[in-house]
CSV table of C-alpha atoms in Angstrom, one decimal:
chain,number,residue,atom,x,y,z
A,145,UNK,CA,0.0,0.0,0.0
A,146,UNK,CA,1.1,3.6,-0.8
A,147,UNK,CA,1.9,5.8,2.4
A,148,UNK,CA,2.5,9.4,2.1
A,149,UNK,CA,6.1,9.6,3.0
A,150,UNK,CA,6.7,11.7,6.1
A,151,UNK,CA,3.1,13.4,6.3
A,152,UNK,CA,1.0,13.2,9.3
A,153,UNK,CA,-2.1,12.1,7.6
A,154,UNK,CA,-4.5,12.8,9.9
A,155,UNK,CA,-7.0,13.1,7.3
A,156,UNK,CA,-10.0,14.1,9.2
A,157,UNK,CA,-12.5,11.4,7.1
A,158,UNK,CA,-15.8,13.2,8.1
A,159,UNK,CA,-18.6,11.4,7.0
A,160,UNK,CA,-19.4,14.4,4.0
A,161,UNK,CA,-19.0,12.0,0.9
A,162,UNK,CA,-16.1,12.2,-1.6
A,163,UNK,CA,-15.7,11.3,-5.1
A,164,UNK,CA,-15.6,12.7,-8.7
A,165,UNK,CA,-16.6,13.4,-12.3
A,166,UNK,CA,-18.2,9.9,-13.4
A,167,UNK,CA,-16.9,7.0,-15.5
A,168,UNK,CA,-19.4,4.7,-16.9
A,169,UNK,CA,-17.7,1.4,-16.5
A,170,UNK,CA,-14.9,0.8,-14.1
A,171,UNK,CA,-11.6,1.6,-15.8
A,172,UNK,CA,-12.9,4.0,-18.2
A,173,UNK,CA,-14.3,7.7,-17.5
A,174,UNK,CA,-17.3,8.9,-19.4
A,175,UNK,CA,-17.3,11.5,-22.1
A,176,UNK,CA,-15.2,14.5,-21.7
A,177,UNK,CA,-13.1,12.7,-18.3
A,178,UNK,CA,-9.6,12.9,-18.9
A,179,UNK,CA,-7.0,10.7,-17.6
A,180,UNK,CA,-4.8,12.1,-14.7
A,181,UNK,CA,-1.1,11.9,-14.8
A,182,UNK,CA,0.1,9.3,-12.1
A,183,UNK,CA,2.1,11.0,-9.6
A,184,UNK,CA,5.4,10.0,-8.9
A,185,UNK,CA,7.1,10.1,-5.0
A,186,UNK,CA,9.8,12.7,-5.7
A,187,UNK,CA,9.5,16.0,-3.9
A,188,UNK,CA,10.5,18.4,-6.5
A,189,UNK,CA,9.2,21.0,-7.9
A,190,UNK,CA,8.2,20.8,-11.6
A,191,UNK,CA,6.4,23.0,-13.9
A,192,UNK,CA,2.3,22.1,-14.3
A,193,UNK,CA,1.7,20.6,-17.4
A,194,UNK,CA,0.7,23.3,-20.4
A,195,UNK,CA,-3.2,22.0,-21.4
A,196,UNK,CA,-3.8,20.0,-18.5
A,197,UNK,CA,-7.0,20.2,-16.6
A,198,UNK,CA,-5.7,23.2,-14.3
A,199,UNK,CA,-7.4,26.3,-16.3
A,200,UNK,CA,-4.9,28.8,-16.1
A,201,UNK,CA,-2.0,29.5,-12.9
A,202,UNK,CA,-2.7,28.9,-9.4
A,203,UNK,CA,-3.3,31.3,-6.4
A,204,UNK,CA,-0.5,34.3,-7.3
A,205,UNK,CA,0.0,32.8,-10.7
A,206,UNK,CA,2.4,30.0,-9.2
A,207,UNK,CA,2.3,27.5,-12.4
A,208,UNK,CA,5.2,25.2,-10.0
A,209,UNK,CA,4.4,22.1,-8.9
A,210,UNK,CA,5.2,19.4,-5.6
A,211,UNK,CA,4.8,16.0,-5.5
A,212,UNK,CA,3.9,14.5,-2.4
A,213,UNK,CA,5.4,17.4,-0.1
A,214,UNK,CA,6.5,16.5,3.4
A,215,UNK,CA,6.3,18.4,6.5
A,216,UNK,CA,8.5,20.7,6.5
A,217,UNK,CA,7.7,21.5,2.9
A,218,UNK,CA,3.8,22.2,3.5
A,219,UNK,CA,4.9,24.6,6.0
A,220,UNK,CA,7.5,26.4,3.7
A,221,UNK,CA,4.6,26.9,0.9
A,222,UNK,CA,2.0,28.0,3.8
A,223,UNK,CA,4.7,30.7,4.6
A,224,UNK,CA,5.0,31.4,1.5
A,225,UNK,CA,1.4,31.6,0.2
A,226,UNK,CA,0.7,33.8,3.3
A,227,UNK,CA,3.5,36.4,3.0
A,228,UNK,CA,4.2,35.6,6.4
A,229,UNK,CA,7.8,35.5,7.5
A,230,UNK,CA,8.6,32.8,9.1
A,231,UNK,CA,10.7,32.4,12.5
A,232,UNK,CA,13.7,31.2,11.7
A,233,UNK,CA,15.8,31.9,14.0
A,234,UNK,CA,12.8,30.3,16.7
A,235,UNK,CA,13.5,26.7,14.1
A,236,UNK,CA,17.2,27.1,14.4
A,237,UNK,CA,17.4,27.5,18.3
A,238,UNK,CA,14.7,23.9,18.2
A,239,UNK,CA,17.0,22.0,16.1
A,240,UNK,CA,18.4,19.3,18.0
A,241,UNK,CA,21.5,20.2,16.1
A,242,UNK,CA,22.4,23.3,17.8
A,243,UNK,CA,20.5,22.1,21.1
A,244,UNK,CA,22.4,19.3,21.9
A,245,UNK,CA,25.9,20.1,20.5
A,246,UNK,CA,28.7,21.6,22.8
A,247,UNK,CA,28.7,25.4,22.9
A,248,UNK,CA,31.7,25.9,20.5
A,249,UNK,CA,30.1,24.2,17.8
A,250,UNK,CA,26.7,26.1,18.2
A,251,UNK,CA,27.5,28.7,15.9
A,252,UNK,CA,28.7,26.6,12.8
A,253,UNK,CA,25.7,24.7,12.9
A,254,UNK,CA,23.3,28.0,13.1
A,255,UNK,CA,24.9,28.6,10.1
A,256,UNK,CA,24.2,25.3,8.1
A,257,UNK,CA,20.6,25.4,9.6
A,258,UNK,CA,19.7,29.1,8.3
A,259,UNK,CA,21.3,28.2,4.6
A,260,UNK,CA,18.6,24.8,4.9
A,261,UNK,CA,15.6,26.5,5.7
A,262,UNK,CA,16.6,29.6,3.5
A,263,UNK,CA,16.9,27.1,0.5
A,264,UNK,CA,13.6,24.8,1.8
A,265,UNK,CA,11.7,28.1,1.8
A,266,UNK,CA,13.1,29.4,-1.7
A,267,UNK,CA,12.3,26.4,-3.6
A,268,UNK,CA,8.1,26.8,-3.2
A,269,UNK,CA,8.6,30.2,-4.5
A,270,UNK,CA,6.3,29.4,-7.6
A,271,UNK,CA,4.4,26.1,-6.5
A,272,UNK,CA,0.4,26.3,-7.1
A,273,UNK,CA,0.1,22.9,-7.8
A,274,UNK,CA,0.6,20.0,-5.8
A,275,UNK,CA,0.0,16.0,-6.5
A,276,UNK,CA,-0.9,14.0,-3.1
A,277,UNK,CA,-1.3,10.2,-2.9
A,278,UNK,CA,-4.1,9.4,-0.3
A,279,UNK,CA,-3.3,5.9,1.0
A,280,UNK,CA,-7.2,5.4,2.7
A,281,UNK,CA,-10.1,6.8,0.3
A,282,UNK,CA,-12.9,5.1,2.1
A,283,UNK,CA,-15.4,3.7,-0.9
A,284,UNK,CA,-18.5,4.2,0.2
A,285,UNK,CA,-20.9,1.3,-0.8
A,286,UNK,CA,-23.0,2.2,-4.0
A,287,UNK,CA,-25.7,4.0,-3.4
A,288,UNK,CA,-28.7,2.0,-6.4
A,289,UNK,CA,-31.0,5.6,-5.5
A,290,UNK,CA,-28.7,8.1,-7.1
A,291,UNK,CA,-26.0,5.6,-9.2
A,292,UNK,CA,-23.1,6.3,-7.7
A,293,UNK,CA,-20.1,5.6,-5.0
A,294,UNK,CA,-19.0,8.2,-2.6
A,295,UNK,CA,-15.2,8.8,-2.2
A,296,UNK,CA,-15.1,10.1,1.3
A,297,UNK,CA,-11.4,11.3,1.2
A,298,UNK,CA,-12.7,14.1,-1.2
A,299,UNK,CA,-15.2,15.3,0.7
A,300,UNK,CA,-15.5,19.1,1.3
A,301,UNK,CA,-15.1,18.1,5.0
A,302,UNK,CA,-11.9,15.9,4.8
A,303,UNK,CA,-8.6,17.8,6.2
A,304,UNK,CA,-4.9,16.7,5.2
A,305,UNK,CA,-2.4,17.6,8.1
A,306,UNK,CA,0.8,18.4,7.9
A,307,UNK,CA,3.1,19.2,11.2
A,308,UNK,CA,6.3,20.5,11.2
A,309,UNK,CA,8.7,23.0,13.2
A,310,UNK,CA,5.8,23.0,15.7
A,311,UNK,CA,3.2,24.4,12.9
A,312,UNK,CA,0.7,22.5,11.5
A,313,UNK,CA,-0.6,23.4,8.3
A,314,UNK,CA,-3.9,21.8,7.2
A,315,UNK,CA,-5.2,21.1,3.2
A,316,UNK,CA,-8.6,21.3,2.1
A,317,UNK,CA,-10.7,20.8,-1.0
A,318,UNK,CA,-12.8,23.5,-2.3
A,319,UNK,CA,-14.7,21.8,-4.7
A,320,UNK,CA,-15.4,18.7,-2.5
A,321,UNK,CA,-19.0,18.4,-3.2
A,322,UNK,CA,-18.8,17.9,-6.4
A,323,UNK,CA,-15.2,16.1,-6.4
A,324,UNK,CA,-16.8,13.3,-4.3
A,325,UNK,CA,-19.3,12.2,-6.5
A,326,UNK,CA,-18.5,8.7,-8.9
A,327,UNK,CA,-21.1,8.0,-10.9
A,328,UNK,CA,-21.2,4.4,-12.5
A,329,UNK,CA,-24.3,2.7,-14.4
A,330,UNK,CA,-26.0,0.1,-12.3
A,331,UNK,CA,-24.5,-3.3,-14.3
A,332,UNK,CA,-20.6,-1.9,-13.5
A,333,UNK,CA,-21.4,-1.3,-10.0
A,334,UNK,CA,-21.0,-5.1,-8.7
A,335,UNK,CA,-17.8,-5.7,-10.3
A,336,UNK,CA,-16.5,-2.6,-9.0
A,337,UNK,CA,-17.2,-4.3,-5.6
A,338,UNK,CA,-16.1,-7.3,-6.4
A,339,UNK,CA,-12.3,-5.7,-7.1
A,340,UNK,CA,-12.2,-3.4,-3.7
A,341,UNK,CA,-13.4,-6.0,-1.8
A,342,UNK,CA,-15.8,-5.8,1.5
A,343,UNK,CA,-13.5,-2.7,3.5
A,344,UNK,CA,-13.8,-0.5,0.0
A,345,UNK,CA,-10.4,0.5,0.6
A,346,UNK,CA,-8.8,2.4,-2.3
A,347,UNK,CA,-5.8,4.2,-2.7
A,348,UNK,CA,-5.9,7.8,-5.0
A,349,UNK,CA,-3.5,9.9,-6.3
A,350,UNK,CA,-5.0,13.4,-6.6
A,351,UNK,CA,-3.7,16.5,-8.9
A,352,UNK,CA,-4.2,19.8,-6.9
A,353,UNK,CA,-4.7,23.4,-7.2
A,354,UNK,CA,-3.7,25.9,-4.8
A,355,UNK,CA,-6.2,28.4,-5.1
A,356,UNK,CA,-6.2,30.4,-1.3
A,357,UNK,CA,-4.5,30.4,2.0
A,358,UNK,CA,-6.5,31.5,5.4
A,359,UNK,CA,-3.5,32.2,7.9
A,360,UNK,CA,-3.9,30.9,11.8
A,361,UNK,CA,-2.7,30.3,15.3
A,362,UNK,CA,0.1,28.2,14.9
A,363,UNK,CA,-0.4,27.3,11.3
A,364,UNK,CA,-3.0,28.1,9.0
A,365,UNK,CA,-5.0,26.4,5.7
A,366,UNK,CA,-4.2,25.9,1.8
A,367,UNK,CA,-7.3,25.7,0.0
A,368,UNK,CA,-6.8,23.4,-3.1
A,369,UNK,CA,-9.1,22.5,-6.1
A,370,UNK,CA,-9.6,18.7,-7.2
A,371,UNK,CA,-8.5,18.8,-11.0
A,372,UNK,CA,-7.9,15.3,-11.3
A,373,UNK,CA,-7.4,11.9,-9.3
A,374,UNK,CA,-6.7,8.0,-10.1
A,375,UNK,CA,-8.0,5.4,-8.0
A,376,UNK,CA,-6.6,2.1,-8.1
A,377,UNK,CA,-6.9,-0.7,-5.6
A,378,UNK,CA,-5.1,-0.9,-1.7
A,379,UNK,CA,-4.5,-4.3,-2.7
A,380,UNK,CA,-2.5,-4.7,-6.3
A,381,UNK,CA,-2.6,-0.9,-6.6
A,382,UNK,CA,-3.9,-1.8,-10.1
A,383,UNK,CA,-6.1,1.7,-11.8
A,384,UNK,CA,-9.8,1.5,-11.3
A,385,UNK,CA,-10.7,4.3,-12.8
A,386,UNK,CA,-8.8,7.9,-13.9
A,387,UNK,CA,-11.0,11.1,-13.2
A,388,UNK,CA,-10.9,14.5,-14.2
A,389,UNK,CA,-13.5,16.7,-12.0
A,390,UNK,CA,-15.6,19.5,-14.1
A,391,UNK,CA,-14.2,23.0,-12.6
């Protein structure tokens, strides 16, 4: 199973259904549902594919793009997206680097902090996208009424934390509601079953938009927009369906 390396995923599952743009059979999205890129595991930052479902540059026209941030990242790009400064020199001082080293070598390693976080916080100076794997999606069951599975890890009440240099940053989806949402015809649902099993338990791979920042006490909350996600199976990890979500 996938695992989002280093993040605290204390994705606050809320029972407010998740899912997206609906494909008719399992495997294959319906009329005008692209495929979504799958995302990789490297953190670097790339440039946002030109003609991809993202319509135009992020919040602050960032066009840059992370994949599968850690910690300490999400709290560089909050700081950034904010046009906060962050405290330094309060990081430095916590690092068990300077704390726990004798008093002569204090200084030198002050030094070789700063030039970290200084280069951490310089390299999500354009980011406005950002590609998360979600290693627990919670399937709902399908519902026969409306035709369609709820992905509750979508949901405009599910919350992504991130905690790092005692801040904790949380991610939301704007666009939740409709995000959530897989619509499948009737005679697909039972095989769709059949593959994720009695727990439901898939694995996605989401494409994000940054689109606002609300600062906080301690932290604060980057406010993304579902453009795209692949779900495939905890299991194999073999694609059930690729989704891109009307905007």
């Amino acid at each position: 199973m996938r695992s989002l390396p280093g993040i605290l995923l204390a994705t606050t599952l809320v029972a407010a259904c998740g899912s997206s743009e609906p494909p008719s059979a399992a495997g294959q999205p319906v009329a005008g549902a692209a495929s979504a890129a799958s995302p990789g595991s490297s953190q670097d930052v790339a440039a946002a594919p030109a003609g991809s479902a993202a319509t135009g540059p992020a919040l602050g026209g960032r066009t840059g793009e992370l994949v599968n941030p850690d910690n300490n990242t999400m709290v560089f790009l909050y700081y950034h997206l904010a046009g906060i400064t962050p405290p330094i020199d309060s990081w430095i001082e916590q690092d068990s680097r300077v704390k726990f080293v004798p008093a002569i070598e204090k200084a030198a390693q002050r030094t070789a902090i700063r030039g970290e976080l200084e280069a951490g916080l310089a390299a999500v100076g354009g980011v406005g996208f950002i590609r998360l794997s979600l290693s627990s999606a919670n399937l709902s069951d399908y519902d026969p009424t409306y035709g369609e599975f709820t992905v509750r890890a979508l949901a405009p009440s599910s919350v992504v934390e991130f905690a790092g240099f005692g801040q904790k940053v949380s991610l939301k989806f704007a666009n939740g509601r409709t995000a959530q949402i897989w619509k499948v015809q009737p005679e697909d649902a039972q095989s769709i079953r059949d593959r994720v099993g009695g727990g439901r338990n898939v694995e996605l791979d989401t494409y994000l938009k940054i689109t606002a920042v609300q600062p906080g006490p301690g932290g604060g909350t980057i406010t993304t927009q579902i453009l795209e996600y692949e779900m495939q199976e905890a299991r194999t990890g073999t694609t059930i369906v690729r989704v891109q979500v009307p905007q």
